[in-house]
């Protein structure tokens, strides 16, 4: 086996195959392998002329021997235990200076642990978030890289060649060491959950409050595709709402069971946010709503038992729905960026929020017109590092928040749940008010637990006498 391949891709599932073909198409020689060796030949056959730049190898030792040094080995396999098992097998076959890349949706804590363990052996470990699904992986994903400078130098030419581009700039960046890339991808997914949920909420209001059929809602979404909501997820939503089931002729969404799946990244975003004392209320609402969706039997039983207690209410105009979604999208991204900010501080990653916004402008699932505005906002001096304080975002929110209020109020009056949109609004109203209500919380805590509080007029820790009752 001659060591000629620029990179090895192990794992020929949907994403691994697509990335290997993308690399080959961009002129790189790629060694490919798979746990089930009988996947390799069919993959090479389907690759057509690109097979000239693909080297299929079944045995792990031969796969490693096919790679030029320093080696780059990209694993596209299920995260968790399978990744640990492959590291254990491949590490003894590698040399100091080689890089193992995990391109799956891994828990960044695992990535940090693996990077540390491999560092002791002189090996480099890269946690790389890859977004954009199969189509993105094949023709241009957005990639979030965490790892050493050494690995980045090795990978940069390949990753920049295969990445999606926004006005010519590749949507890939070295964001920081060890778990930085996987963490950013995790938060990307949290924002993805929130965006999908908010779009679904507006669909729900139009369906259950406005009595509209899926194709009519799809037509409204279609109109928003070129406005301020321009985004991949709006395109997807407009398209699926106007699709029909080939068997029944009904709108496709009307034959789909209303129970959402999830693989865990949204939940991880939340867990990390809460651990760092951050708010991620829109993401939390989205993850929670997926959980509630699975309680189908309970909901079916409750429908006849729990009265809606509605107060009437009128459907807001479409323009309000559009502006409400825009406000919700700004707020959920602002929450996501706060989580990134907190993690960057905690782990010393030095995350560049402007750069992250830039590489999310194309290729990834949450790509939208707003991300270019976010990138500009982060590049300008951002008051308190807070997206909602950027002058451009303040202007957009000033226009959109009144519509969000009307939409949330309509949902409340009509008994249609808008958990993510209303959570975003509550966060906005909390953050824009200097005097909150935690003074009462502190008083309660001191009353029943002698926890103490700070006073507005005197430094130090104080206790109340509570009218002599304690
Ligand atoms: C992406 C997506 C992708 C994720 C799917 C499914 O950026 O391409 O985030 O990585 O796996 O969206 O996620 P859930 O199954 O958790 O909805």
Coordinates of C-alpha atoms and ligand atoms in Angstrom, one line a residue:
X1 CA 0.0 0.0 0.0
X2 CA 1.6 3.3 -1.0
X3 CA 0.9 6.3 1.2
X4 CA -0.7 8.6 -1.3
X5 CA -4.1 9.6 0.1
X6 CA -4.5 13.2 1.4
X7 CA -7.1 12.1 3.9
X8 CA -8.9 9.0 5.1
X9 CA -12.6 8.8 5.6
X10 CA -13.8 6.0 7.9
X11 CA -17.6 5.5 7.9
X12 CA -19.5 5.3 4.6
X13 CA -22.9 6.1 5.9
X14 CA -24.8 9.1 4.4
X15 CA -22.6 11.8 5.7
X16 CA -19.2 10.0 5.4
X17 CA -19.9 9.0 1.8
X18 CA -21.0 12.5 0.8
X19 CA -17.9 14.1 2.4
X20 CA -15.6 11.5 0.7
X21 CA -17.1 12.3 -2.7
X22 CA -16.9 16.0 -2.0
X23 CA -13.2 15.7 -1.2
X24 CA -12.6 13.6 -4.3
X25 CA -14.5 16.0 -6.5
X26 CA -12.3 18.8 -5.2
X27 CA -9.1 17.0 -6.3
X28 CA -8.1 15.2 -3.1
X29 CA -7.2 11.5 -2.9
X30 CA -9.3 9.9 -0.3
X31 CA -8.8 6.5 1.4
X32 CA -12.2 5.1 2.4
X33 CA -13.1 2.4 4.8
X34 CA -16.0 1.1 6.8
X35 CA -16.7 -1.2 9.7
X36 CA -18.8 -3.4 7.4
X37 CA -16.3 -4.0 4.6
X38 CA -18.9 -5.0 2.1
X39 CA -20.1 -1.4 1.9
X40 CA -16.9 -0.3 0.3
X41 CA -17.2 -1.8 -3.2
X42 CA -20.8 -0.6 -3.9
X43 CA -19.7 2.9 -2.7
X44 CA -16.8 2.9 -5.2
X45 CA -19.1 1.7 -8.0
X46 CA -21.6 4.4 -7.3
X47 CA -18.8 7.0 -7.2
X48 CA -18.4 6.7 -11.0
X49 CA -15.4 8.6 -12.3
X50 CA -14.7 10.0 -8.8
X51 CA -13.6 6.5 -7.9
X52 CA -10.2 7.3 -9.6
X53 CA -9.4 9.4 -6.5
X54 CA -10.9 7.0 -4.0
X55 CA -8.9 4.1 -2.5
X56 CA -11.1 1.6 -0.8
X57 CA -9.4 -0.4 2.0
X58 CA -11.0 -2.9 4.3
X59 CA -8.3 -3.6 6.9
X60 CA -7.6 -0.7 9.3
X61 CA -3.8 -1.2 9.1
X62 CA -4.0 -0.9 5.2
X63 CA -6.3 2.1 5.6
X64 CA -3.7 3.9 7.7
X65 CA -0.9 2.8 5.4
X66 CA -2.7 4.4 2.5
X67 CA -2.4 7.9 4.1
X68 CA 0.4 10.4 3.4
X69 CA 2.0 11.7 6.6
X70 CA 1.2 13.6 8.8
X71 CA -2.0 11.6 8.5
X72 CA -5.6 13.0 8.7
X73 CA -8.3 10.4 9.5
X74 CA -11.9 11.6 9.5
X75 CA -14.4 9.4 11.3
X76 CA -18.0 9.8 10.3
X77 CA -19.5 7.2 12.6
X78 CA -22.1 7.3 15.5
X79 CA -20.9 9.4 18.4
X80 CA -20.2 8.0 21.8
X81 CA -18.9 4.4 22.4
X82 CA -18.3 3.6 18.7
X83 CA -15.9 6.6 18.5
X84 CA -14.0 5.5 21.6
X85 CA -13.7 2.0 20.2
X86 CA -12.3 3.2 16.9
X87 CA -9.8 5.5 18.7
X88 CA -8.6 2.5 20.7
X89 CA -8.1 0.5 17.5
X90 CA -6.5 3.1 15.3
X91 CA -4.2 5.1 17.8
X92 CA -1.5 2.4 18.0
X93 CA -1.3 2.4 14.2
X94 CA -0.7 6.2 14.0
X95 CA 2.5 8.3 14.5
X96 CA 3.0 11.5 16.5
X97 CA 1.7 14.4 14.5
X98 CA -1.2 12.5 13.0
X99 CA -4.7 13.8 13.4
X100 CA -7.9 12.0 14.2
X101 CA -11.1 14.0 13.3
X102 CA -14.5 13.2 14.7
X103 CA -17.1 14.7 12.3
X104 CA -20.1 13.5 14.1
X105 CA -22.5 15.3 16.5
X106 CA -20.4 14.5 19.6
X107 CA -20.7 15.7 23.1
X108 CA -17.9 18.3 23.5
X109 CA -17.0 16.9 26.9
X110 CA -16.1 13.6 25.1
X111 CA -14.1 15.6 22.6
X112 CA -12.1 17.4 25.4
X113 CA -11.4 14.1 27.1
X114 CA -10.3 12.4 23.9
X115 CA -8.1 15.3 22.8
X116 CA -6.3 15.2 26.2
X117 CA -5.8 11.4 26.1
X118 CA -4.5 11.5 22.6
X119 CA -2.2 14.4 23.3
X120 CA -0.3 12.2 25.7
X121 CA 0.5 10.0 22.8
X122 CA 1.6 12.8 20.5
X123 CA -1.6 12.5 18.5
X124 CA -4.0 15.3 17.6
X125 CA -7.8 15.1 17.9
X126 CA -10.2 17.4 16.1
X127 CA -13.8 17.8 17.0
X128 CA -15.5 19.0 13.9
X129 CA -19.2 20.0 13.7
X130 CA -20.5 19.4 10.2
X131 CA -23.8 21.0 9.3
X132 CA -26.0 20.8 6.2
X133 CA -27.2 17.3 6.0
X134 CA -26.4 15.0 3.1
X135 CA -26.8 17.6 0.5
X136 CA -24.5 20.0 2.4
X137 CA -21.9 17.3 3.0
X138 CA -21.8 16.4 -0.7
X139 CA -21.8 19.9 -2.2
X140 CA -20.7 22.3 0.6
X141 CA -21.3 22.0 4.3
X142 CA -20.6 24.5 7.1
X143 CA -17.9 23.2 9.3
X144 CA -16.9 24.2 12.9
X145 CA -13.4 23.0 13.8
X146 CA -12.0 22.6 17.3
X147 CA -8.4 21.3 17.6
X148 CA -4.7 22.3 17.5
X149 CA -3.1 24.8 15.1
X150 CA -1.0 21.9 13.8
X151 CA -4.2 20.0 12.7
X152 CA -5.8 23.1 11.3
X153 CA -2.8 23.7 9.0
X154 CA -3.1 20.2 7.8
X155 CA -6.8 20.3 7.2
X156 CA -7.4 23.9 6.2
X157 CA -6.8 23.5 2.4
X158 CA -9.1 20.5 2.2
X159 CA -11.9 21.9 4.3
X160 CA -11.8 25.2 2.6
X161 CA -12.1 23.5 -0.8
X162 CA -15.2 21.4 0.2
X163 CA -17.0 24.0 2.4
X164 CA -20.0 26.0 1.3
X165 CA -19.2 29.5 0.4
X166 CA -20.8 32.8 1.1
X167 CA -19.9 35.5 -1.4
X168 CA -16.7 33.5 -2.1
X169 CA -15.7 33.0 1.6
X170 CA -15.6 29.4 2.7
X171 CA -17.9 28.5 5.6
X172 CA -15.4 26.7 7.8
X173 CA -13.2 28.0 10.6
X174 CA -10.8 26.9 13.3
X175 CA -12.8 28.2 16.2
X176 CA -10.6 27.1 19.1
X177 CA -9.0 24.1 20.8
X178 CA -10.4 20.6 21.7
X179 CA -14.2 20.8 22.2
X180 CA -14.8 24.3 20.7
X181 CA -16.0 23.1 17.3
X182 CA -18.3 20.5 18.7
X183 CA -19.7 22.9 21.3
X184 CA -20.5 25.5 18.6
X185 CA -22.2 22.8 16.6
X186 CA -24.2 21.8 19.6
X187 CA -25.5 25.3 20.1
X188 CA -26.1 25.6 16.3
X189 CA -28.4 22.6 16.8
X190 CA -30.1 24.2 19.8
X191 CA -30.8 27.3 17.7
X192 CA -32.0 24.9 14.9
X193 CA -34.5 23.4 17.3
X194 CA -35.8 26.8 18.4
X195 CA -36.2 28.0 14.8
X196 CA -38.0 24.9 13.7
X197 CA -40.3 25.1 16.8
X198 CA -41.1 28.8 16.2
X199 CA -42.0 28.1 12.6
X200 CA -44.1 25.2 13.7
X201 CA -45.9 27.5 16.3
X202 CA -46.8 30.0 13.6
X203 CA -48.1 27.1 11.5
X204 CA -50.1 25.9 14.5
X205 CA -51.6 29.3 15.1
X206 CA -52.6 29.6 11.5
X207 CA -54.1 26.0 11.5
X208 CA -55.8 25.9 14.9
X209 CA -56.5 29.6 15.4
X210 CA -57.0 30.7 11.8
X211 CA -58.5 27.4 10.4
X212 CA -56.2 27.4 7.4
X213 CA -55.2 24.3 5.5
X214 CA -51.6 23.4 5.0
X215 CA -51.3 24.5 1.3
X216 CA -52.6 27.9 2.2
X217 CA -50.1 28.2 5.1
X218 CA -47.4 27.0 2.7
X219 CA -48.3 29.8 0.3
X220 CA -47.9 32.4 3.0
X221 CA -44.5 30.9 4.0
X222 CA -43.6 30.9 0.3
X223 CA -44.1 34.7 0.3
X224 CA -41.8 35.1 3.2
X225 CA -38.9 33.3 1.6
X226 CA -37.5 36.4 0.0
X227 CA -38.1 38.8 2.9
X228 CA -36.3 39.3 6.2
X229 CA -37.0 35.6 7.1
X230 CA -35.1 34.4 4.1
X231 CA -33.5 31.1 5.3
X232 CA -33.1 27.5 4.6
X233 CA -35.6 26.5 7.3
X234 CA -38.3 28.8 5.8
X235 CA -37.6 27.3 2.4
X236 CA -38.0 23.8 3.8
X237 CA -41.2 24.7 5.7
X238 CA -42.8 26.3 2.6
X239 CA -41.9 23.3 0.5
X240 CA -43.1 20.6 2.9
X241 CA -46.4 22.5 3.6
X242 CA -47.2 22.5 -0.1
X243 CA -46.3 18.9 -0.7
X244 CA -48.9 16.2 -1.1
X245 CA -48.9 12.5 -0.1
X246 CA -48.6 10.4 -3.2
X247 CA -50.9 7.7 -1.7
X248 CA -53.8 9.7 -0.4
X249 CA -53.4 13.0 -2.2
X250 CA -53.7 14.8 1.2
X251 CA -51.2 17.5 2.3
X252 CA -48.1 15.5 3.4
X253 CA -48.0 17.2 6.8
X254 CA -51.6 16.0 7.5
X255 CA -50.6 12.3 7.2
X256 CA -47.5 12.7 9.5
X257 CA -47.8 11.7 13.2
X258 CA -47.3 14.8 15.4
X259 CA -44.5 13.3 17.5
X260 CA -41.0 14.8 17.0
X261 CA -37.8 12.8 17.3
X262 CA -34.5 14.1 18.6
X263 CA -31.0 12.8 18.9
X264 CA -29.8 14.9 21.9
X265 CA -28.0 17.9 20.7
X266 CA -30.8 20.3 21.6
X267 CA -30.9 18.8 25.1
X268 CA -27.1 19.1 25.4
X269 CA -27.3 22.8 24.6
X270 CA -29.8 23.3 27.4
X271 CA -27.9 21.2 29.9
X272 CA -24.7 23.2 29.3
X273 CA -26.6 26.5 29.3
X274 CA -28.2 25.8 32.7
X275 CA -24.9 24.5 34.1
X276 CA -23.3 27.9 33.2
X277 CA -26.2 29.8 34.7
X278 CA -27.4 31.0 31.2
X279 CA -30.9 31.4 29.8
X280 CA -31.8 29.5 26.7
X281 CA -35.6 29.8 27.1
X282 CA -36.4 29.5 23.4
X283 CA -34.3 26.4 23.0
X284 CA -35.7 25.0 26.3
X285 CA -39.2 25.5 25.0
X286 CA -38.3 23.8 21.7
X287 CA -36.7 20.8 23.4
X288 CA -39.6 20.6 25.9
X289 CA -42.2 20.8 23.1
X290 CA -40.5 17.8 21.3
X291 CA -40.9 16.0 24.6
X292 CA -44.5 17.0 25.0
X293 CA -45.2 15.9 21.4
X294 CA -44.3 12.3 22.3
X295 CA -47.1 12.3 25.0
X296 CA -49.6 11.7 22.2
X297 CA -52.0 9.4 24.2
X298 CA -52.1 11.8 27.1
X299 CA -52.9 14.8 24.8
X300 CA -55.6 12.8 23.0
X301 CA -57.2 11.9 26.3
X302 CA -56.9 15.4 27.7
X303 CA -58.5 17.1 24.7
X304 CA -62.0 16.2 25.9
X305 CA -61.2 16.6 29.6
X306 CA -59.5 20.0 29.8
X307 CA -61.5 23.0 28.7
X308 CA -59.6 25.5 26.6
X309 CA -61.1 28.5 28.5
X310 CA -60.4 30.7 25.5
X311 CA -61.2 34.3 25.4
X312 CA -62.0 34.6 21.7
X313 CA -59.3 36.6 20.0
X314 CA -58.6 37.4 16.4
X315 CA -56.0 36.0 14.0
X316 CA -53.2 38.6 13.6
X317 CA -52.5 39.6 10.0
X318 CA -49.8 37.7 8.1
X319 CA -47.4 40.6 8.4
X320 CA -47.5 40.3 12.2
X321 CA -46.8 36.6 12.0
X322 CA -43.8 37.3 9.8
X323 CA -42.4 40.0 12.1
X324 CA -43.1 37.8 15.2
X325 CA -41.0 35.0 13.7
X326 CA -38.3 37.5 12.9
X327 CA -38.2 38.8 16.5
X328 CA -38.2 35.2 17.8
X329 CA -35.3 34.3 15.5
X330 CA -33.2 37.3 16.7
X331 CA -34.0 36.4 20.3
X332 CA -33.2 32.7 20.0
X333 CA -29.9 33.5 18.3
X334 CA -29.1 36.0 20.9
X335 CA -29.6 33.4 23.6
X336 CA -27.5 30.9 21.6
X337 CA -24.6 33.4 21.3
X338 CA -24.8 34.1 25.1
X339 CA -24.3 30.4 25.7
X340 CA -21.3 30.4 23.3
X341 CA -20.0 33.5 25.1
X342 CA -20.3 31.8 28.5
X343 CA -18.6 28.6 27.4
X344 CA -15.8 30.6 25.7
X345 CA -15.1 32.3 29.0
X346 CA -15.3 29.1 31.0
X347 CA -13.0 27.0 28.8
X348 CA -10.8 29.8 27.6
X349 CA -11.6 29.2 23.9
X350 CA -11.6 32.8 22.7
X351 CA -14.6 32.1 20.4
X352 CA -15.1 34.8 17.8
X353 CA -18.9 35.3 17.5
X354 CA -18.5 37.3 14.2
X355 CA -16.6 34.4 12.7
X356 CA -19.2 31.9 13.9
X357 CA -21.9 34.0 12.3
X358 CA -19.9 34.2 9.1
X359 CA -19.5 30.4 8.7
X360 CA -23.2 29.9 9.5
X361 CA -24.2 32.2 6.5
X362 CA -24.2 29.2 4.1
X363 CA -24.1 25.5 4.1
X364 CA -25.7 24.9 7.6
X365 CA -29.3 24.2 8.5
X366 CA -29.8 27.6 10.3
X367 CA -28.4 29.6 7.4
X368 CA -30.4 32.8 7.0
X369 CA -30.2 36.3 5.8
X370 CA -30.0 37.4 9.4
X371 CA -26.7 35.8 10.0
X372 CA -24.9 38.3 7.7
X373 CA -26.4 41.1 9.8
X374 CA -25.3 39.3 13.0
X375 CA -21.8 39.0 11.6
X376 CA -21.7 42.7 10.9
X377 CA -23.2 43.4 14.4
X378 CA -20.4 41.4 16.1
X379 CA -17.7 43.0 14.0
X380 CA -18.8 46.4 15.1
X381 CA -18.4 47.3 18.8
X382 CA -21.2 45.4 20.4
X383 CA -22.5 46.9 23.6
X384 CA -21.9 44.4 26.4
X385 CA -21.3 41.6 23.8
X386 CA -25.1 41.3 23.6
X387 CA -26.6 40.9 20.2
X388 CA -29.9 42.5 21.2
X389 CA -28.1 45.7 22.0
X390 CA -26.5 46.0 18.6
X391 CA -27.9 49.1 16.9
X392 CA -29.1 47.2 13.9
X393 CA -30.8 44.6 16.0
X394 CA -32.4 47.2 18.3
X395 CA -33.9 48.8 15.2
X396 CA -35.2 45.4 13.9
X397 CA -36.6 44.5 17.4
X398 CA -38.3 47.9 17.7
X399 CA -40.3 47.1 14.6
X400 CA -40.8 43.4 15.3
X401 CA -41.5 43.2 19.0
X402 CA -45.0 44.8 18.9
X403 CA -46.0 42.2 16.3
X404 CA -44.6 39.4 18.6
X405 CA -46.7 40.8 21.4
X406 CA -49.8 40.7 19.3
X407 CA -49.1 37.2 18.1
X408 CA -48.4 35.8 21.5
X409 CA -51.5 37.6 22.9
X410 CA -53.6 36.0 20.1
X411 CA -52.2 32.5 21.0
X412 CA -53.0 33.1 24.6
X413 CA -56.5 34.3 23.8
X414 CA -57.2 31.5 21.4
X415 CA -55.6 28.7 23.5
X416 CA -53.0 27.9 20.9
X417 CA -49.6 27.1 22.6
X418 CA -46.6 29.2 21.4
X419 CA -44.0 28.1 23.9
X420 CA -40.9 29.2 22.2
X421 CA -42.2 32.6 20.9
X422 CA -43.7 33.5 24.3
X423 CA -40.5 32.3 26.1
X424 CA -38.4 34.6 23.8
X425 CA -40.7 37.5 24.5
X426 CA -40.6 36.9 28.3
X427 CA -36.8 36.9 28.1
X428 CA -36.8 40.1 26.1
X429 CA -39.1 41.8 28.6
X430 CA -36.9 40.6 31.5
X431 CA -33.7 41.8 29.9
X432 CA -34.9 45.2 29.0
X433 CA -36.1 46.1 32.5
X434 CA -33.5 47.5 34.9
X435 CA -35.5 46.7 38.0
X436 CA -36.6 43.1 38.1
X437 CA -38.5 41.1 40.8
X438 CA -35.6 39.1 42.3
X439 CA -35.7 41.4 45.3
X440 CA -38.8 39.5 46.4
X441 CA -37.1 36.2 45.8
X442 CA -34.2 37.3 48.0
X443 CA -36.6 38.4 50.7
X444 CA -38.4 35.0 50.5
X445 CA -35.1 33.2 50.7
X446 CA -34.0 35.2 53.7
X447 CA -37.3 34.7 55.5
X448 CA -37.4 31.0 55.3
X449 CA -33.7 30.1 55.0
X450 CA -31.7 33.1 56.5
X451 CA -29.8 33.2 53.2
X452 CA -29.1 36.9 53.4
X453 CA -29.3 39.6 50.7
X454 CA -27.6 42.7 49.4
X455 CA -29.1 46.2 50.0
X456 CA -29.4 48.9 47.4
X457 CA -28.2 51.5 49.9
X458 CA -25.4 49.8 51.8
X459 CA -22.7 47.3 50.9
X460 CA -22.3 43.9 52.6
X461 CA -24.6 41.0 53.4
X462 CA -27.8 41.7 55.3
X463 CA -30.8 39.9 56.9
X464 CA -34.3 41.2 57.4
X465 CA -36.1 41.3 60.7
X466 CA -39.4 40.6 58.9
X467 CA -41.6 42.6 61.4
X468 CA -40.2 40.5 64.2
X469 CA -41.7 37.3 62.9
X470 CA -38.4 35.4 62.8
Ligands
LIG1 C1 -27.1 19.7 10.8 C2 -28.2 19.1 11.7 C3 -27.9 17.6 11.9 C4 -28.8 17.0 12.9 C5 -30.2 16.8 12.4 C6 -31.1 16.0 13.3 O1 -26.6 20.7 11.2 O2 -26.9 19.2 9.7 O3 -28.2 19.7 12.9 O4 -26.6 17.5 12.4 O5 -28.4 15.7 13.1 O6 -30.8 18.1 12.3 O7 -31.1 16.4 14.6 P1 -32.3 15.9 15.6 O8 -32.5 14.4 15.2 O9 -31.8 16.0 17.0 O10 -33.5 16.7 15.3

